[in-house]
Amino acid sequence: MPRPNFGQKDHEAIENVLEIDMYQLKIKINLEGHVILRQGLVPYTYSFRHLHNIIQTVFDWHNWRETA
């Protein structure tokens, strides 16, 4: 079943999706001699909370915190 375009023609809906401003996110972590790289595109409207969640997801982290 096709998704509704809410009154837009197919090409207009596609153009609107492609017009979203994006930031390229690059993260490099050096842990014990191992370099871990992640990169991707995120919408410019994302908050720091969104970025926090994305970073945790791409590194498979789960809000873990070392306690003293």
PDB file of C-alpha atoms in Angstrom:
ATOM      1  CA  MET A   1       0.000   0.000   0.000  1.00  0.00           C
ATOM      2  CA  PRO A   2       1.556   3.343  -1.018  1.00  0.00           C
ATOM      3  CA  ARG A   3       2.135   6.004   1.619  1.00  0.00           C
ATOM      4  CA  PRO A   4       0.025   9.173   1.348  1.00  0.00           C
ATOM      5  CA  ASN A   5       1.676  12.304  -0.061  1.00  0.00           C
ATOM      6  CA  PHE A   6      -0.856  14.640   1.548  1.00  0.00           C
ATOM      7  CA  GLY A   7      -1.753  16.385  -1.694  1.00  0.00           C
ATOM      8  CA  GLN A   8       1.734  16.433  -3.189  1.00  0.00           C
ATOM      9  CA  LYS A   9       2.750  14.815  -6.390  1.00  0.00           C
ATOM     10  CA  ASP A  10       5.384  12.064  -6.098  1.00  0.00           C
ATOM     11  CA  HIS A  11       8.253  14.193  -7.409  1.00  0.00           C
ATOM     12  CA  GLU A  12       7.332  17.091  -5.075  1.00  0.00           C
ATOM     13  CA  ALA A  13       7.414  14.803  -2.039  1.00  0.00           C
ATOM     14  CA  ILE A  14      10.837  13.467  -3.040  1.00  0.00           C
ATOM     15  CA  GLU A  15      12.210  16.982  -3.627  1.00  0.00           C
ATOM     16  CA  ASN A  16      11.012  18.094  -0.171  1.00  0.00           C
ATOM     17  CA  VAL A  17      12.842  15.209   1.479  1.00  0.00           C
ATOM     18  CA  LEU A  18      16.039  16.032  -0.409  1.00  0.00           C
ATOM     19  CA  GLU A  19      15.893  19.721   0.622  1.00  0.00           C
ATOM     20  CA  ILE A  20      16.568  18.996   4.317  1.00  0.00           C
ATOM     21  CA  ASP A  21      19.743  20.712   5.547  1.00  0.00           C
ATOM     22  CA  MET A  22      22.152  18.194   7.023  1.00  0.00           C
ATOM     23  CA  TYR A  23      25.349  18.213   9.049  1.00  0.00           C
ATOM     24  CA  GLN A  24      28.019  15.618   8.514  1.00  0.00           C
ATOM     25  CA  LEU A  25      28.878  14.049  11.842  1.00  0.00           C
ATOM     26  CA  LYS A  26      32.350  12.504  12.195  1.00  0.00           C
ATOM     27  CA  ILE A  27      33.472  10.911  15.457  1.00  0.00           C
ATOM     28  CA  LYS A  28      36.960   9.543  16.076  1.00  0.00           C
ATOM     29  CA  ILE A  29      37.875   7.806  19.336  1.00  0.00           C
ATOM     30  CA  ASN A  30      41.309   6.480  20.203  1.00  0.00           C
ATOM     31  CA  LEU A  31      40.990   3.712  22.801  1.00  0.00           C
ATOM     32  CA  GLU A  32      44.094   1.840  23.899  1.00  0.00           C
ATOM     33  CA  GLY A  33      45.768   2.225  20.517  1.00  0.00           C
ATOM     34  CA  HIS A  34      42.644   1.371  18.503  1.00  0.00           C
ATOM     35  CA  VAL A  35      41.039   4.074  16.387  1.00  0.00           C
ATOM     36  CA  ILE A  36      37.263   3.844  16.121  1.00  0.00           C
ATOM     37  CA  LEU A  37      35.562   5.953  13.454  1.00  0.00           C
ATOM     38  CA  ARG A  38      31.903   6.656  12.832  1.00  0.00           C
ATOM     39  CA  GLN A  39      30.325   9.119  10.430  1.00  0.00           C
ATOM     40  CA  GLY A  40      26.906   9.944   9.119  1.00  0.00           C
ATOM     41  CA  LEU A  41      24.481  12.686   8.220  1.00  0.00           C
ATOM     42  CA  VAL A  42      22.049  14.220  10.687  1.00  0.00           C
ATOM     43  CA  PRO A  43      19.353  16.865  10.136  1.00  0.00           C
ATOM     44  CA  TYR A  44      20.371  20.340  11.270  1.00  0.00           C
ATOM     45  CA  THR A  45      17.290  20.436  13.505  1.00  0.00           C
ATOM     46  CA  TYR A  46      18.592  17.687  15.808  1.00  0.00           C
ATOM     47  CA  SER A  47      19.080  18.683  19.431  1.00  0.00           C
ATOM     48  CA  PHE A  48      21.983  17.656  21.663  1.00  0.00           C
ATOM     49  CA  ARG A  49      19.683  14.969  23.085  1.00  0.00           C
ATOM     50  CA  HIS A  50      19.249  13.548  19.557  1.00  0.00           C
ATOM     51  CA  LEU A  51      23.014  13.643  19.001  1.00  0.00           C
ATOM     52  CA  HIS A  52      23.592  11.941  22.343  1.00  0.00           C
ATOM     53  CA  ASN A  53      21.236   9.122  21.352  1.00  0.00           C
ATOM     54  CA  ILE A  54      22.811   8.761  17.893  1.00  0.00           C
ATOM     55  CA  ILE A  55      26.332   8.570  19.321  1.00  0.00           C
ATOM     56  CA  GLN A  56      25.258   5.935  21.833  1.00  0.00           C
ATOM     57  CA  THR A  57      23.570   3.926  19.084  1.00  0.00           C
ATOM     58  CA  VAL A  58      26.466   3.938  16.599  1.00  0.00           C
ATOM     59  CA  PHE A  59      28.939   2.872  19.304  1.00  0.00           C
ATOM     60  CA  ASP A  60      26.509   0.382  20.880  1.00  0.00           C
ATOM     61  CA  TRP A  61      26.669   2.195  24.224  1.00  0.00           C
ATOM     62  CA  HIS A  62      23.872   1.989  26.787  1.00  0.00           C
ATOM     63  CA  ASN A  63      24.262   4.949  29.206  1.00  0.00           C
ATOM     64  CA  TRP A  64      26.928   3.042  31.112  1.00  0.00           C
ATOM     65  CA  ARG A  65      28.920   5.054  33.595  1.00  0.00           C
ATOM     66  CA  GLU A  66      31.939   4.037  35.622  1.00  0.00           C
ATOM     67  CA  THR A  67      31.542   4.668  39.310  1.00  0.00           C
ATOM     68  CA  ALA A  68      34.432   5.444  41.618  1.00  0.00           C
TER      69      ALA A  68
END
